[in-house]
Short mmCIF file of C-alpha atoms and ligand atoms in Angstrom, two decimals:
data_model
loop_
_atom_site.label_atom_id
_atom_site.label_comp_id
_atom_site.label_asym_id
_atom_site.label_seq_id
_atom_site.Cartn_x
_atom_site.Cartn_y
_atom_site.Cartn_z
CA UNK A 1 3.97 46.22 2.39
CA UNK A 2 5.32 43.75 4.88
CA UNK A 3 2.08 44.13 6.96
CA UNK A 4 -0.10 43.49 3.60
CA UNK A 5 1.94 40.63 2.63
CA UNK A 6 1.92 38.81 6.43
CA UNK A 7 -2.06 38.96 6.62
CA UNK A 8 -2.49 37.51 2.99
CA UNK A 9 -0.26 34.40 4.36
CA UNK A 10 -2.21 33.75 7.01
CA UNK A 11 -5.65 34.29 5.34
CA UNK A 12 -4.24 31.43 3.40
CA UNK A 13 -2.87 29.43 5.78
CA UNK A 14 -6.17 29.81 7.49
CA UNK A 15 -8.58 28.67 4.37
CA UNK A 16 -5.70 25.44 3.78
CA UNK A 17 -7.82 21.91 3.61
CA UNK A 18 -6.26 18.67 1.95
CA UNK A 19 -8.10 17.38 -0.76
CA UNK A 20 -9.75 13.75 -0.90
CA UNK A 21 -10.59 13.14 -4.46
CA UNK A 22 -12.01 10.45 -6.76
CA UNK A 23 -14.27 10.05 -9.75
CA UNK A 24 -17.30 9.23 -7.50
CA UNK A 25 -18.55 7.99 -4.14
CA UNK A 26 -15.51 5.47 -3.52
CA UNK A 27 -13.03 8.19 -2.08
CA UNK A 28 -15.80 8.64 0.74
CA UNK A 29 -14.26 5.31 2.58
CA UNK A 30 -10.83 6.69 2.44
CA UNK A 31 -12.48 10.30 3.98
CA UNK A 32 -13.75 8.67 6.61
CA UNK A 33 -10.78 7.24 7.83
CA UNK A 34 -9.19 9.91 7.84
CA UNK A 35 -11.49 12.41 9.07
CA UNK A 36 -11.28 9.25 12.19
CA UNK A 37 -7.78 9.56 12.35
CA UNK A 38 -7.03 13.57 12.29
CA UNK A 39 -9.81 15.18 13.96
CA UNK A 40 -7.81 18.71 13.66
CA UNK A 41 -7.54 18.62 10.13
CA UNK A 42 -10.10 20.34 7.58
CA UNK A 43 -10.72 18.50 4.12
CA UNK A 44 -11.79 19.38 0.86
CA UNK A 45 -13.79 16.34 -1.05
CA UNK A 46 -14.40 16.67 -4.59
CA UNK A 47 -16.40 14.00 -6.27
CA UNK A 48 -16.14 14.19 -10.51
CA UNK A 49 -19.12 12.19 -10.55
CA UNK A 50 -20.34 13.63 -13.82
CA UNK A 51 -17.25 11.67 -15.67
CA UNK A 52 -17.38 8.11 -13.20
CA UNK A 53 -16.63 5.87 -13.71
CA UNK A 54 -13.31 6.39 -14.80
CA UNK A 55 -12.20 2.54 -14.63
CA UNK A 56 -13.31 1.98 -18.12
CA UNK A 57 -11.25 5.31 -20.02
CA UNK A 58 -7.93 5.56 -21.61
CA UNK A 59 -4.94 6.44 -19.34
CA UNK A 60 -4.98 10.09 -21.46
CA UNK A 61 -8.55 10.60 -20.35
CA UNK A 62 -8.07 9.98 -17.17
CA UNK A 63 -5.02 12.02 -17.09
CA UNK A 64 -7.09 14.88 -18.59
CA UNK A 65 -10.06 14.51 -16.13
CA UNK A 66 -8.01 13.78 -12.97
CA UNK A 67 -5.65 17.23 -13.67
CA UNK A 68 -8.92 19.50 -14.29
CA UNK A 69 -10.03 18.37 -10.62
CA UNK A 70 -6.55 18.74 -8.78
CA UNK A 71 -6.76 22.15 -10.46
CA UNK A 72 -10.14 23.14 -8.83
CA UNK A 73 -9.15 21.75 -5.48
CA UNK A 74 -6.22 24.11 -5.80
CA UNK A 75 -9.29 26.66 -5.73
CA UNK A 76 -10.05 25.52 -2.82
CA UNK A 77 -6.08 25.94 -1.08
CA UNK A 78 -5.83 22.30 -1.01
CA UNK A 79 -1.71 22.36 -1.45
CA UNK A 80 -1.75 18.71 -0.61
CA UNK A 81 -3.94 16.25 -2.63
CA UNK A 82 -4.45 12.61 -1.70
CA UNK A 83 -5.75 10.76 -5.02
CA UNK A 84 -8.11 8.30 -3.14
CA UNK A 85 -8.89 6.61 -6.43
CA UNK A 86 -6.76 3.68 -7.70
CA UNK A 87 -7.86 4.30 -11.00
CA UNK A 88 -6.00 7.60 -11.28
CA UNK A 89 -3.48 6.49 -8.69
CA UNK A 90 -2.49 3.43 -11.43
CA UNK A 91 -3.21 5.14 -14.68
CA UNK A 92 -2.11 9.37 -14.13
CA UNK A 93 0.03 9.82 -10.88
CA UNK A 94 3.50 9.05 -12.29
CA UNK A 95 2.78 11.03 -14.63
CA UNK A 96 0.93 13.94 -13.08
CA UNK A 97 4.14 13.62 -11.00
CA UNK A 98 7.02 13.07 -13.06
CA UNK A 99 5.61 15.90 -15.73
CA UNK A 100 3.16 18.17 -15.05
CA UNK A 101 2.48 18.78 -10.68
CA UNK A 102 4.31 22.56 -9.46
CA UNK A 103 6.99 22.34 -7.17
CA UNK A 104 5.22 23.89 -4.01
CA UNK A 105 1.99 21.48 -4.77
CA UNK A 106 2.05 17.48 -3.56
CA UNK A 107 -0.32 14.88 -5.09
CA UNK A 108 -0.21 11.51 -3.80
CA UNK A 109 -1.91 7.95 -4.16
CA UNK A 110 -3.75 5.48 -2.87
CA UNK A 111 -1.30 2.39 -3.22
CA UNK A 112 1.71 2.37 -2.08
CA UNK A 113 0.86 2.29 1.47
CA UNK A 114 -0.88 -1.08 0.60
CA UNK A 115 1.88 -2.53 -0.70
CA UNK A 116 3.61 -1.47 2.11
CA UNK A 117 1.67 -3.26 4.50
CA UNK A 118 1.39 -6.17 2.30
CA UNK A 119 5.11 -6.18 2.33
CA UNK A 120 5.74 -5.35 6.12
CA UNK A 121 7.90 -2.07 4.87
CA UNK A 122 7.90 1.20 6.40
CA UNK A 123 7.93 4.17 4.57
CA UNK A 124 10.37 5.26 2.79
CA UNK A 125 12.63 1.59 3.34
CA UNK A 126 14.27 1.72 -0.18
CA UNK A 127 15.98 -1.46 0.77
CA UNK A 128 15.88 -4.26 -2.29
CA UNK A 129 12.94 -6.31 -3.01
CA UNK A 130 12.73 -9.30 -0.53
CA UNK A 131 11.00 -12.24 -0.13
CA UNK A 132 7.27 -11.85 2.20
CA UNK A 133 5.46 -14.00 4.05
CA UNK A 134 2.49 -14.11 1.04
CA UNK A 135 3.01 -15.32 -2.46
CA UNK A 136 -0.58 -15.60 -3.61
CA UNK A 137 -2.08 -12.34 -3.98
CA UNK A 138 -5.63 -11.39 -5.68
CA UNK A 139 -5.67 -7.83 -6.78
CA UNK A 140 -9.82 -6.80 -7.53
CA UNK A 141 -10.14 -3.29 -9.17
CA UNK A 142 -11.44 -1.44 -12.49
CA UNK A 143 -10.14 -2.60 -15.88
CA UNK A 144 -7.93 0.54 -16.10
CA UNK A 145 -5.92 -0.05 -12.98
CA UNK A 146 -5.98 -3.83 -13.59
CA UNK A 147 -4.16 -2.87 -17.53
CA UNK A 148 -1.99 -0.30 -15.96
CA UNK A 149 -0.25 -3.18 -14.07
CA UNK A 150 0.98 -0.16 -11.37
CA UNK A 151 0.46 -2.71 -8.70
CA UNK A 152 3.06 -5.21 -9.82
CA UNK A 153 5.32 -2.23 -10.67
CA UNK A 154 5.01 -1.04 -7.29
CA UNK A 155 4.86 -4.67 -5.33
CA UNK A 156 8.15 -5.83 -7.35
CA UNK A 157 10.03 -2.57 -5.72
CA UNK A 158 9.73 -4.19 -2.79
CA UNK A 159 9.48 -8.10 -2.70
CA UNK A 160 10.30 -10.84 -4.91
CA UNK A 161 8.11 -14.24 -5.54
CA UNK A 162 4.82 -13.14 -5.38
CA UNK A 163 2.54 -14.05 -7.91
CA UNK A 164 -0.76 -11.47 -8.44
CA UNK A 165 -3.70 -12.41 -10.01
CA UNK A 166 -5.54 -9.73 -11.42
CA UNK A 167 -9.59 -9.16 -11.87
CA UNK A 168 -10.80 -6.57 -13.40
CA UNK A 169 -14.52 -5.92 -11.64
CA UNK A 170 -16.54 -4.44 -15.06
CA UNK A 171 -19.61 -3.12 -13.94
CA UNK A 172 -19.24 -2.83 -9.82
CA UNK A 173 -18.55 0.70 -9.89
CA UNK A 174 -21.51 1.66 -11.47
CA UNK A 175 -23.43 -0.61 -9.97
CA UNK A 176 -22.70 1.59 -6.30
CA UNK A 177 -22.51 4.79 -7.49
CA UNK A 178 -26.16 3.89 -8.98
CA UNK A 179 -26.72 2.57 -5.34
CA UNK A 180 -28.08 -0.62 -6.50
CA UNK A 181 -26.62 -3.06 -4.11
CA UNK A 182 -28.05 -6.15 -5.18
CA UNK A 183 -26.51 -5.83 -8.42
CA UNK A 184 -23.33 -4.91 -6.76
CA UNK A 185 -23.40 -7.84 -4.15
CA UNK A 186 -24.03 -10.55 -7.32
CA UNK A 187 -21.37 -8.98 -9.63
CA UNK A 188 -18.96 -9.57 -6.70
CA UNK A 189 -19.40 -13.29 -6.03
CA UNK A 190 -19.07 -13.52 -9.89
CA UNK A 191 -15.83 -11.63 -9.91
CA UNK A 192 -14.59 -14.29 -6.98
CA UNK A 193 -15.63 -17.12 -8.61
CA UNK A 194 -13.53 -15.93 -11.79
CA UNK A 195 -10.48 -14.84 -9.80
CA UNK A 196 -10.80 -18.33 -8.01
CA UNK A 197 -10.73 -20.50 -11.48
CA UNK A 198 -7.15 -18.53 -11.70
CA UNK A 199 -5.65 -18.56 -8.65
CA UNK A 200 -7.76 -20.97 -6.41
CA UNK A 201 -6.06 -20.43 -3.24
CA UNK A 202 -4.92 -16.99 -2.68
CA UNK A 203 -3.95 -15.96 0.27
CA UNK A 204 -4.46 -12.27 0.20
CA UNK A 205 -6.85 -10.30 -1.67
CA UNK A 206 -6.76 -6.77 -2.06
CA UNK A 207 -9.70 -4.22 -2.86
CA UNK A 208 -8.29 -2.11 -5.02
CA UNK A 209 -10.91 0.21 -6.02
CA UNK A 210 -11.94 2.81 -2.96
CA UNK A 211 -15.72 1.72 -4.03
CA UNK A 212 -14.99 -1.53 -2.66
CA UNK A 213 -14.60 -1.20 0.92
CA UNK A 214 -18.53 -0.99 1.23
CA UNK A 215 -18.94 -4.70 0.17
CA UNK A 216 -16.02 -6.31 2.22
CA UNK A 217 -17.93 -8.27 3.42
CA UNK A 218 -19.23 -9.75 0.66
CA UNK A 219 -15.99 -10.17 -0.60
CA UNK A 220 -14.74 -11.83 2.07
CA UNK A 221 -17.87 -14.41 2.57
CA UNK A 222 -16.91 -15.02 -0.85
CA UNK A 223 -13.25 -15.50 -0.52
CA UNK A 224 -13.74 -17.56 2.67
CA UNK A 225 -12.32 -16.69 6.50
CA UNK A 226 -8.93 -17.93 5.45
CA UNK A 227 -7.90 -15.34 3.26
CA UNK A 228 -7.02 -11.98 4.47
CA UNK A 229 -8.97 -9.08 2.67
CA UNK A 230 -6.61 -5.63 2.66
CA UNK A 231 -8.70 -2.60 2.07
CA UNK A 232 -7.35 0.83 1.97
CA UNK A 233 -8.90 3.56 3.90
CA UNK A 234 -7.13 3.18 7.59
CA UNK A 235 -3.71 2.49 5.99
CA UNK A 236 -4.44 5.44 3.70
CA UNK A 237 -5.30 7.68 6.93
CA UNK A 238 -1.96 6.48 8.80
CA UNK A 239 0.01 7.05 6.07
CA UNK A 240 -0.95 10.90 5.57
CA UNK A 241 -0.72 11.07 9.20
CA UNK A 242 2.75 10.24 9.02
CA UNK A 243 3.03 12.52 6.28
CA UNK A 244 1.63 15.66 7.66
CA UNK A 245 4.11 15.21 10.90
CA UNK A 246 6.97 14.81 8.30
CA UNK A 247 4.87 18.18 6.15
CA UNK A 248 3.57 20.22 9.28
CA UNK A 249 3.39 23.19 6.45
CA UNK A 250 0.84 20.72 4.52
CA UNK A 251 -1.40 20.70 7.93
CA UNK A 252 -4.46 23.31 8.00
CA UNK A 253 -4.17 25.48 10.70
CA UNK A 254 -7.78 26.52 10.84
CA UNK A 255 -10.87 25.19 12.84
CA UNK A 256 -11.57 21.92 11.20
CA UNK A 257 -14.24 22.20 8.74
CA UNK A 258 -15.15 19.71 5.51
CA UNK A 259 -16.86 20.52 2.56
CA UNK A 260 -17.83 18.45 -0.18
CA UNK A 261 -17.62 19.46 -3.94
CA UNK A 262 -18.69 17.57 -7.25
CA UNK A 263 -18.99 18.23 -10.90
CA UNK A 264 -22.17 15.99 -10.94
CA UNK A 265 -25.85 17.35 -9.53
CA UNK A 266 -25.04 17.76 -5.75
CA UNK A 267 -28.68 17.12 -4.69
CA UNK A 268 -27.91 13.17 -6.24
CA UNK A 269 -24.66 13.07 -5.38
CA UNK A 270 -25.35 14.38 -1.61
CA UNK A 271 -28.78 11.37 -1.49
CA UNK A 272 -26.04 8.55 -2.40
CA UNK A 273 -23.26 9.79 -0.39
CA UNK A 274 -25.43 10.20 3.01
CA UNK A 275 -26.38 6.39 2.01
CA UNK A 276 -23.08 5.59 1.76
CA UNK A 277 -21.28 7.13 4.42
CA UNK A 278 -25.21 6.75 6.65
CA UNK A 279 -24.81 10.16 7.72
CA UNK A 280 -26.03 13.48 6.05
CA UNK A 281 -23.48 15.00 3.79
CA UNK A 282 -24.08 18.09 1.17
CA UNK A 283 -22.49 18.56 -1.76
CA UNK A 284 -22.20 21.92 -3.60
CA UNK A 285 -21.13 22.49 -7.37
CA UNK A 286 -17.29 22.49 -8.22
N1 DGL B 1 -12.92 4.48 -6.74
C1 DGL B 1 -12.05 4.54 -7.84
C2 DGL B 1 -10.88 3.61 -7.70
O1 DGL B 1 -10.39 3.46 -6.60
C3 DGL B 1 -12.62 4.79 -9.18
C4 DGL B 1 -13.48 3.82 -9.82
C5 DGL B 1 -13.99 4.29 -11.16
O2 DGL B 1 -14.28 5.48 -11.32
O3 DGL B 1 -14.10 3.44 -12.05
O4 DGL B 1 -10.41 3.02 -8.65
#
C-alpha cells in the first residue's frame, strides 16, 4: 500500500508541465520567453482557437470558456496555470480565483507583473500606492480587457497620479490569428492615431494583448522613439521564475518536454503558429 501509493506520486510528479494558455496564437510570445528563461521546465500550451477571439465576449463567456480549458490542462498535470491572455486575465481571474480554482491548483495572470515594472515594485511590496516616474500611460488591448478596467484596478494598488488612456484594438486579433499582416500592420497605426487624438503625448504604452508583441515594432514606429513600449512576455517569464523558486513543488521534475494542444484544427493552428513563432510547432487535439 505504501509502495503503490509512492510510485503513483512520482508517476505524477514525473508527467507535471505548467500550462501556457490563451484563446489563440498570442500566448505563443509569452511561451517563448519562458521556454528562454527555464530551459528545465516542461510546458503544456493549449490554444482554444476554435472560440478566439475572446476580446469581443461577455465576461460570463469568457469565464465559461477560460474554466473548460484550465480543466483540460489539469488533464494534462498542469497544477500551475499561467493565463497568458489579458483578456481572461482582466475579465475571469478574480473570479476564477476568488470562487471557483481548488486549493492545491494555482492560476495566475498576465498583468500584474506589468504593472509592477511600470511601477518599479517588487513582488509582493503591499506598500500604499505612490507616486512613479510616468503619468501618461496608453493601455492597447481587446474591447473586453479595455471594459473590464482590471488595469486601473490593478495600477491604482500601487501608484497614484497616473492617468491611462485606454484603446480598445477591434479587429487586430483576428487579423493575426488569420495571419494577415497587412491588415494587422494598418489597423495598428489606426489604433495610434486614435489613442494619440486622446492622449497626444504618452509616455508609456503598454501592449496589452499577448497577440501584440509580434507587431512592436509597428507600434512603436507609430508611437515614435520617445515613448517606451512595455510588452509582456520576458517580465511574464521572470516573474514565474521567481515563482517556481518560491513553489519548487509547482516545478516539473521530468526531462523537459512541450506539447502543444488546441480545440481548433491542429493542422491550421500548427501552419500559423510555426509562422508565428518561425519555427515548426505541432499541435494535437485537446
Ligand atoms: N491574446 C489574448 C489577450 O492577451 C486574447 C485576445 C483575444 O482572444 O481576443 O488578450
Amino acid at each position: 500500500m505504501g509502495l503503490n501509493s509512492k510510485v503513483d506520486i512520482s508517476s505524477k510528479v514525473l508527467a507535471m508541465a505548467v500550462g501556457i494558455f490563451d484563446s489563440g496564437l498570442g500566448g505563443l510570445t509569452v511561451l517563448d520567453a519562458v521556454i528562454k528563461k527555464l530551459p528545465e521546465e516542461s510546458f503544456v500550451y493549449m490554444g482554444d482557437n476554435l472560440h478566439a477571439p475572446y476580446g469581443v465576449r461577455e465576461p460570463s463567456d469568457i469565464f465559461d470558456l477560460t474554466i473548460k480549458s484550465i480543466e483540460r490542462m489539469w488533464d494534462e498535470n498542469c497544477d500551475l496555470i499561467i493565463l497568458a491572455c489579458n483578456t481572461a486575465s482582466a475579465a475571469a481571474l478574480k473570479r476564477i480565483q476568488e470562487e471557483w480554482l481548488p486549493k492545491n491548483k494555482r492560476v495566475l495572470g498576465v498583468f500584474v507583473p506589468l504593472i509592477e515594472r511600470l511601477t518599479k515594485r517588487n513582488w509582493g511590496d503591499n506598500s500604499p500606492p505612490r507616486e512613479v516616474d510616468i503619468q501618461n500611460v496608453a493601455l492597447f488591448a481587446t474591447p473586453s480587457t479595455v471594459a473590464s478596467r482590471a488595469f486601473q484596478r490593478e495600477l491604482a494598488f500601487r501608484a497614484i497620479g497616473v492617468d491611462v488612456e485606454s484603446q480598445a484594438c477591434g479587429g487586430l486579433v483576428d487579423a493575426i490569428e488569420d495571419g494577415d499582416i497587412i491588415l494587422a500592420e494598418a489597423l495598428v497605426r489606426s489604433h495610434v492615431d486614435a489613442l494619440k487624438r486622446k492622449m497626444p503625448k504618452p509616455q508609456a504604452a503598454i501592449l496589452g494583448c499577448t497577440h501584440y508583441p509580434l507587431l512592436e515594432e509597428v507600434f512603436q514606429d507609430a508611437l515614435g522613439k520617445n515613448v517606451q513600449v512595455y510588452s509582456q512576455a520576458n517580465l511574464v517569464a521572470e516573474s514565474l521564475s521567481d515563482y517556481l523558486k518560491r513553489h519548487p513543488d509547482l516545478s516539473s521534475t521530468n526531462k523537459p518536454k512541450n506539447r502543444f494542444i488546441t480545440t481548433g484544427d491542429p493542422a491550421i493552428v500548427s501552419m500559423r503558429a510555426s509562422q508565428f513563432l518561425k519555427r515548426s510547432v505541432e499541435f494535437t487535439s485537446a
